[in-house]
XYZ file of C-alpha atoms in Angstrom:
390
model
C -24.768 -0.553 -14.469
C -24.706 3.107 -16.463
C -26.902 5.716 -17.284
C -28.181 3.846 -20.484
C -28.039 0.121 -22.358
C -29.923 -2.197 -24.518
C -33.024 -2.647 -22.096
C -33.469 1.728 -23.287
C -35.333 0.334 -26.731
C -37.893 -1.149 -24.631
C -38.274 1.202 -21.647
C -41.040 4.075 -21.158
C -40.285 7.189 -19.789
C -42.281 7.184 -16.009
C -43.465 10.763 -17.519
C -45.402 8.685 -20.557
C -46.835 6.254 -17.854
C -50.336 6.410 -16.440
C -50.016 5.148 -13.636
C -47.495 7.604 -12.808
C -49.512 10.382 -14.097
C -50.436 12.092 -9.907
C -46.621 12.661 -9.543
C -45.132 15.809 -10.631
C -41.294 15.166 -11.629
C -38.699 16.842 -9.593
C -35.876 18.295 -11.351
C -32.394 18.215 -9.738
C -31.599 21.579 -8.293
C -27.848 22.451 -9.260
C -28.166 26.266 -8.496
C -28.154 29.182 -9.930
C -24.879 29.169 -10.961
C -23.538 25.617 -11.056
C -19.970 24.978 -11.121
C -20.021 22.154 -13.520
C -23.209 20.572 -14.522
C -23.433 16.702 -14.866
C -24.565 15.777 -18.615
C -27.083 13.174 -17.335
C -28.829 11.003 -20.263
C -32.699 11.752 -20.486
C -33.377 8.067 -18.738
C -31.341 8.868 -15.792
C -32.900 12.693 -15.414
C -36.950 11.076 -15.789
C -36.304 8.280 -13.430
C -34.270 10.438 -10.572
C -36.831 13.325 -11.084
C -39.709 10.779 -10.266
C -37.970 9.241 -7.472
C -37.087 13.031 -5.942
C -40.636 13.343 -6.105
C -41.532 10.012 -4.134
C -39.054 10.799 -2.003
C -40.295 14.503 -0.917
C -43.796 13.060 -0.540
C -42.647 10.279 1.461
C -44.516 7.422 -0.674
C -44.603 3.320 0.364
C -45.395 1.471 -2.373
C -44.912 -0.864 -4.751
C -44.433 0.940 -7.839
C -41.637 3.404 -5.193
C -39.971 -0.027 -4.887
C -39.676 -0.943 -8.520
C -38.924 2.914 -8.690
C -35.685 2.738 -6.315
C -34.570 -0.467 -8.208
C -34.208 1.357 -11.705
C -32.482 4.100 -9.607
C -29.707 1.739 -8.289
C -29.331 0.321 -11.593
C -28.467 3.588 -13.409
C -26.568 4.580 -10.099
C -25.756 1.462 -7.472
C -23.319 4.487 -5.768
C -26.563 5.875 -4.485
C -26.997 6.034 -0.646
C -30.392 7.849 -0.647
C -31.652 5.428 -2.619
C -30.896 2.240 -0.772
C -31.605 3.702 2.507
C -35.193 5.096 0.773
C -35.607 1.427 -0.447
C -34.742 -0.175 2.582
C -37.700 2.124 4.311
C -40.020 0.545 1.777
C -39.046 -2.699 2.155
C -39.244 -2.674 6.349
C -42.919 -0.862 5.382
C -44.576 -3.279 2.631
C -43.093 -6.127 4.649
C -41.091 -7.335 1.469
C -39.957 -10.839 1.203
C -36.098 -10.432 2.442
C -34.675 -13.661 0.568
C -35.498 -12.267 -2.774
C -33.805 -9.153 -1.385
C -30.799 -10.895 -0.749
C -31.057 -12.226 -4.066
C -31.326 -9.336 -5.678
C -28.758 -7.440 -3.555
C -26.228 -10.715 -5.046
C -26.997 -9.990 -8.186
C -26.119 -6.148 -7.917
C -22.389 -7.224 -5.998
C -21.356 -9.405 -9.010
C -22.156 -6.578 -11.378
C -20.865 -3.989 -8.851
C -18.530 -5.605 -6.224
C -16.622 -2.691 -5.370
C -19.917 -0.884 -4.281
C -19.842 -0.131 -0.646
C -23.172 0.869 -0.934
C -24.598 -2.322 -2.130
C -22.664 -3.821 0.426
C -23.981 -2.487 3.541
C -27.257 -2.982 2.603
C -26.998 -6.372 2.296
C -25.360 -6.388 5.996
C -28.636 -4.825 7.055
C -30.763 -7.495 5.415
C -28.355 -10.251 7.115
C -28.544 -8.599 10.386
C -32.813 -8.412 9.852
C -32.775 -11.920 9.156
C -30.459 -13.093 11.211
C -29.467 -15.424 8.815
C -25.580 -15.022 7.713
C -25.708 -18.550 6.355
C -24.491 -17.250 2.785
C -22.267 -14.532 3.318
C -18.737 -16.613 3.438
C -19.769 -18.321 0.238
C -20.299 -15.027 -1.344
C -17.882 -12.931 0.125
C -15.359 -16.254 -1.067
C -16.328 -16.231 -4.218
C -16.554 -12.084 -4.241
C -12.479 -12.421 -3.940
C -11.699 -15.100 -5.956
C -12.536 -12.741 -9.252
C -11.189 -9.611 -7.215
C -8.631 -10.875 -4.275
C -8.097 -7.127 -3.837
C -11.970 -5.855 -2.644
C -12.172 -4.652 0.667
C -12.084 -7.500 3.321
C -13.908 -5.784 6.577
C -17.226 -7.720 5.975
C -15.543 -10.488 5.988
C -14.355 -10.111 9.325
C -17.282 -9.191 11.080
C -19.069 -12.365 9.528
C -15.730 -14.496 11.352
C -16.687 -13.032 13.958
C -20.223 -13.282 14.062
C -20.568 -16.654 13.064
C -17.516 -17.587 15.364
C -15.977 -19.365 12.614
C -12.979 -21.649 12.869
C -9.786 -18.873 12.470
C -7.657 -21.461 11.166
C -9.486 -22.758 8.325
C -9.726 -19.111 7.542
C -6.064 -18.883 8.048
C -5.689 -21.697 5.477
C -8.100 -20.095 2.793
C -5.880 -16.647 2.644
C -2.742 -18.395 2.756
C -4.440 -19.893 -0.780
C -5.531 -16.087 -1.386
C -1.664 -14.959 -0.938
C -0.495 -18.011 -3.727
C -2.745 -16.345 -6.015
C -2.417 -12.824 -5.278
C 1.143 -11.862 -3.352
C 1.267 -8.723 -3.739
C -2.176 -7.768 -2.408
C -2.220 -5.572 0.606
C -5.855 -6.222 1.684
C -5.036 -10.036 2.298
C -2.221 -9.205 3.888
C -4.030 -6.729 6.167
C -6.967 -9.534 6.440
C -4.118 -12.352 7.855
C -2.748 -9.742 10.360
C -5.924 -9.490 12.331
C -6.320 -13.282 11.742
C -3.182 -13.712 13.618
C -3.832 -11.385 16.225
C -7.245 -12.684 17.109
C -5.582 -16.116 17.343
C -2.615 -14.962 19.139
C -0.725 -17.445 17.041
C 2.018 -16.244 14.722
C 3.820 -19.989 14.516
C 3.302 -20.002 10.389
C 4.088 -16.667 9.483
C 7.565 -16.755 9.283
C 7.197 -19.584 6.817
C 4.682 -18.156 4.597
C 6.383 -14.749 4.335
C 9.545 -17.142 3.843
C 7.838 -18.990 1.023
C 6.961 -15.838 -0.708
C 9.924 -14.403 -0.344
C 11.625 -17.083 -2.378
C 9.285 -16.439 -5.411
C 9.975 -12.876 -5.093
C 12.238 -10.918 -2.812
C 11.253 -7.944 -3.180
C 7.725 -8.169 -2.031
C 6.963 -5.291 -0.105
C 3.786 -6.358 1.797
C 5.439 -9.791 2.829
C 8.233 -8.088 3.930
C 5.936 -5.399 6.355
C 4.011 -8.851 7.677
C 7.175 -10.432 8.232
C 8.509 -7.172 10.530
C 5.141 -7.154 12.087
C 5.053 -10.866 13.293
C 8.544 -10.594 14.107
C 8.416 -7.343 16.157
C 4.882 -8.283 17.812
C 5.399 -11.431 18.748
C 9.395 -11.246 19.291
C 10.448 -13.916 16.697
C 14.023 -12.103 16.019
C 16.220 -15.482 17.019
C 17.058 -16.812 13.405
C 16.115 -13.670 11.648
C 19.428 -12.493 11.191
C 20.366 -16.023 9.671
C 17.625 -15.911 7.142
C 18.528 -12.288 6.105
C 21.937 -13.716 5.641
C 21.251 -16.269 3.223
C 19.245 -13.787 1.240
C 22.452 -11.438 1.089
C 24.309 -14.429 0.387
C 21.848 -15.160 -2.748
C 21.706 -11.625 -4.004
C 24.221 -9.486 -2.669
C 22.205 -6.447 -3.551
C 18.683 -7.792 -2.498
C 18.001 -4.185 -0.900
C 14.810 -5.378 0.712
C 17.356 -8.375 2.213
C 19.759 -5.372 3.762
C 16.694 -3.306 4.908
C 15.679 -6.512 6.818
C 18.992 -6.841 8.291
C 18.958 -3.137 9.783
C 15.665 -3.845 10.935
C 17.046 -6.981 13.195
C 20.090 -4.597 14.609
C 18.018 -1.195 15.007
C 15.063 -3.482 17.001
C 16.421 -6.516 18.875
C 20.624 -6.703 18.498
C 21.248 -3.289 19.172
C 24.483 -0.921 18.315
C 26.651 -1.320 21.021
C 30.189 -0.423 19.553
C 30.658 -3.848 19.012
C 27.586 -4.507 17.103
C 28.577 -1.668 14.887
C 32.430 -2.842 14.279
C 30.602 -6.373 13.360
C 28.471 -4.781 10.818
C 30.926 -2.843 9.332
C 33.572 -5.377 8.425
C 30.427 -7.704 7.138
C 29.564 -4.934 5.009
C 32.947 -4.116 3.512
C 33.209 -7.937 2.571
C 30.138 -7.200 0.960
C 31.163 -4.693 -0.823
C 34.641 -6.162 -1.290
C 32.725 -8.752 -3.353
C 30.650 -6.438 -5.613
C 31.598 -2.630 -5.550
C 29.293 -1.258 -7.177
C 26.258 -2.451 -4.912
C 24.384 0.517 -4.016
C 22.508 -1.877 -1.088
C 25.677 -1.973 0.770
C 27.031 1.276 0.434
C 23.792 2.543 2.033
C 23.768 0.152 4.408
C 27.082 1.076 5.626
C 25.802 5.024 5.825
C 22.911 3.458 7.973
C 25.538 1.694 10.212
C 27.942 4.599 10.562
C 25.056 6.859 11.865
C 25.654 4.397 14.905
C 29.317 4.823 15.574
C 30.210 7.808 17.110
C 33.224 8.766 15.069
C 30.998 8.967 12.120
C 31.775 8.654 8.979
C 35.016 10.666 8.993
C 36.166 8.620 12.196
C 36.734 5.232 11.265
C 39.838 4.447 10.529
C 39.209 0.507 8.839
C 36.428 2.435 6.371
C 38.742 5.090 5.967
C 41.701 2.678 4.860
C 38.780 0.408 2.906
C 37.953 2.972 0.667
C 41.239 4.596 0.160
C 42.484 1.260 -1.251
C 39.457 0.981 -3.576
C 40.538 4.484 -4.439
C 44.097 3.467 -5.405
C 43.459 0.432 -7.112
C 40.962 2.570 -9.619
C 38.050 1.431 -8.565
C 35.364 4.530 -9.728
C 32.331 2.745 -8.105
C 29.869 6.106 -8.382
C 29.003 5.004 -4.774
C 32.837 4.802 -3.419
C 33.129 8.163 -4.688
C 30.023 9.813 -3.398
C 30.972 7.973 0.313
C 34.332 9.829 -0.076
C 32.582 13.286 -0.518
C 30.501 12.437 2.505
C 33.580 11.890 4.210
C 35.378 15.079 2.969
C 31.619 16.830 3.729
C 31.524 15.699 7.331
C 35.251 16.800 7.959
C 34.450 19.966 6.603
C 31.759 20.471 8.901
C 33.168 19.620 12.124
C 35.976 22.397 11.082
C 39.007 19.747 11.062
C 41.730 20.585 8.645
C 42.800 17.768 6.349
C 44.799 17.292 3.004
C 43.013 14.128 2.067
C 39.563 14.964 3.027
C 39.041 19.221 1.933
C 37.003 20.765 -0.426
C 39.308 20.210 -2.992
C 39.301 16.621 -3.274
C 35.946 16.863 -2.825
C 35.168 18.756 -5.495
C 37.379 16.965 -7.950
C 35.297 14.091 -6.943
C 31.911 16.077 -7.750
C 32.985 16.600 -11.138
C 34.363 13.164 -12.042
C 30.652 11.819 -11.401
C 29.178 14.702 -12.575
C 31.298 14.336 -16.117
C 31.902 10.410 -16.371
C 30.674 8.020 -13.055
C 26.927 9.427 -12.594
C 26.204 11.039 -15.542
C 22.077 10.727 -14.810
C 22.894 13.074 -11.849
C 24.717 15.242 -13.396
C 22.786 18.336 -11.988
C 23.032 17.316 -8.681
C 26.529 16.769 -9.016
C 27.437 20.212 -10.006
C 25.226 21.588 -7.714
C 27.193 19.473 -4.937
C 30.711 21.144 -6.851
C 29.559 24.703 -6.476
C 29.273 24.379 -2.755
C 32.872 23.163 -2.536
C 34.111 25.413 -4.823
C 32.475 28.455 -2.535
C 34.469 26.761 0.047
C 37.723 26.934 -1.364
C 37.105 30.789 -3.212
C 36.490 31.537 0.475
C 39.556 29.848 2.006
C 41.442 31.814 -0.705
C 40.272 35.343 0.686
C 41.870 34.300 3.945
């Protein structure tokens, strides 16, 4: 629907009609001084002056009807106008079903049109008739799996439909559309109404096979798990993802997601996740999922990251067997940073290994931050000019 088409060679301006001739046209009022002014065609400005002019005076009639109908199709966006023609159509005592019709016929040319939407919802809820509102709602997201769901729901719920053959026609949804939030969303309140989470752990499973990185399967998966306290094999299933693709990042957010809500960090925790990080990392060095994993863990020990002596030894023998992993070398600058700032004198871990460090990515290791990297060098070398003047 637009401001103009092929049906223009054949229509009459309302201001060349007779039967129109006892309405004076109302012009749209943009102010004195209008910010921006809307280039309208002339077939949008004739029929939206003549329905202004119905509107002001209040008119129920038949020709107002056909009136409102032109207006929706150069503008279905139009509140005033559907709540104007549903007015008429309550006062002529319209024929509803070839409302409904109608209203279909609008959704499939404009199915993103909230508008159009609730006032079909109006027309159900005057006929008390919702008998064709799954149909088209189903076929509404079969050409657009992504359009917003909330009608849906209501109609579930009005119609006290069975949840799990709904359950079973988004899981078909998901196949076809995986990465679409608003199904996700949709299944979530699916699963809550049912109180019944026993498939979702397989179905974020499945899809996390096809594609492991799948964001919105991922924050399902957390949200069955957490709400409904399905944490027992979690860590096993996280496991075999890491085991797949070490650096499956979404796999090692998982993972910290299973220790930070259900295993905890009790110092033993922590000393377990460490040593299965470093053979992790042992295995590929230059996996940034790890090394930030590790970071994540560390926050949890309270030595931190200067502290622990089997990291500490870890990395110093990556160090010495010339392994210049950009991510081994920015852990040892954390190291040397946190040292630093609790005020602890060391030869291994000052500014000045630091800042050796900061230049070897800066020059050769992690040349894309380069910038950040010198930035990172000028703060250690500000540390050592002012060691100097003591």
């Amino acid at each position: 629907m637009s401001d103009s088409g092929d049906s223009d060679v054949y229509w009459v301006p309302y201001k060349e009609r007779p039967e129109w001739s006892d309405i004076t046209p109302v012009p749209e009022d943009d102010g004195i001084t209008p910010v921006v002014v809307i280039a309208h065609s002339e077939k949008f400005k004739d029929v939206y002056d003549y329905f202004r002019a119905v509107l002001q005076k209040n008119e129920k009639s038949e020709r107002a009807l056909h009136l409102t109908k032109e207006a929706v199709e150069l503008n279905p966006a139009n509140y005033t106008v559907w709540q104007y023609r549903r007015d008429l159509l309550k006062e002529l005592a319209t024929d509803l079903r070839s409302e409904l019709y109608y209203v279909e016929c609008v959704i499939k040319q404009s199915p993103k049109n909230y508008q159009v939407w609730h006032h079909r919802r109006v027309l159900v809820e005057w006929l008390q008739d919702p008998s064709q509102e799954l149909d088209l709602t189903g076929d509404t997201l079969i050409s657009d799996p992504k359009n917003y769901h909330a009608y849906r729901r209501d109609l579930l719920k009005e119609l006290a439909t069975d949840l799990r053959s709904e359950l079973y026609y988004v899981e078909c949804v998901i196949k076809q559309s995986p990465k679409n939030y608003q199904v996700w969303h949709h299944r979530r309140v699916l699963v809550e109404w049912l109180q019944d989470p026993s498939q979702e752990l397989d179905l974020t499973g499945d899809t996390l096979i096809s594609d492991p990185k799948n964001y919105h399967a991922w924050q399902h998966r957390q949200w069955a798990i957490k709400t409904f306290g399905l944490f027992d094999k979690e860590l096993e299933f996280v496991d075999n993802l890491i085991s797949e693709d070490v650096r499956n990042n979404s796999a090692w957010n998982q993972r910290y997601f299973v220790m930070n809500n259900h295993l905890g960090w009790s110092d033993l925790n922590v000393q377990k996740e460490i040593c299965y990080t470093l053979e992790k990392i042992r295995f590929i060095k230059n996996n940034e999922s790890a090394w930030n994993y590790l970071r994540g863990v560390l926050l949890h020990d309270k030595r931190g990251v200067s502290g622990n002596a089997v990291v500490l030894s870890f990395c110093e023998d990556l160090f010495k067997n010339r392994c210049h992993s950009p991510y081994l070398l920015a852990f040892i600058i954390d190291i040397c940073d946190e040292v630093i700032k609790k005020g602890e004198t060391s030869i291994t871990y000052g500014p000045e290994r630091a800042l050796e460090l900061c230049n070897a990515l800066a020059d050769k290791y992690d040349k894309i931050r380069t910038k950040y990297w010198n930035y990172m060098a000028n703060k250690f070398k500000a540390l050592i000019d002012l060691k100097a003047t003591y």
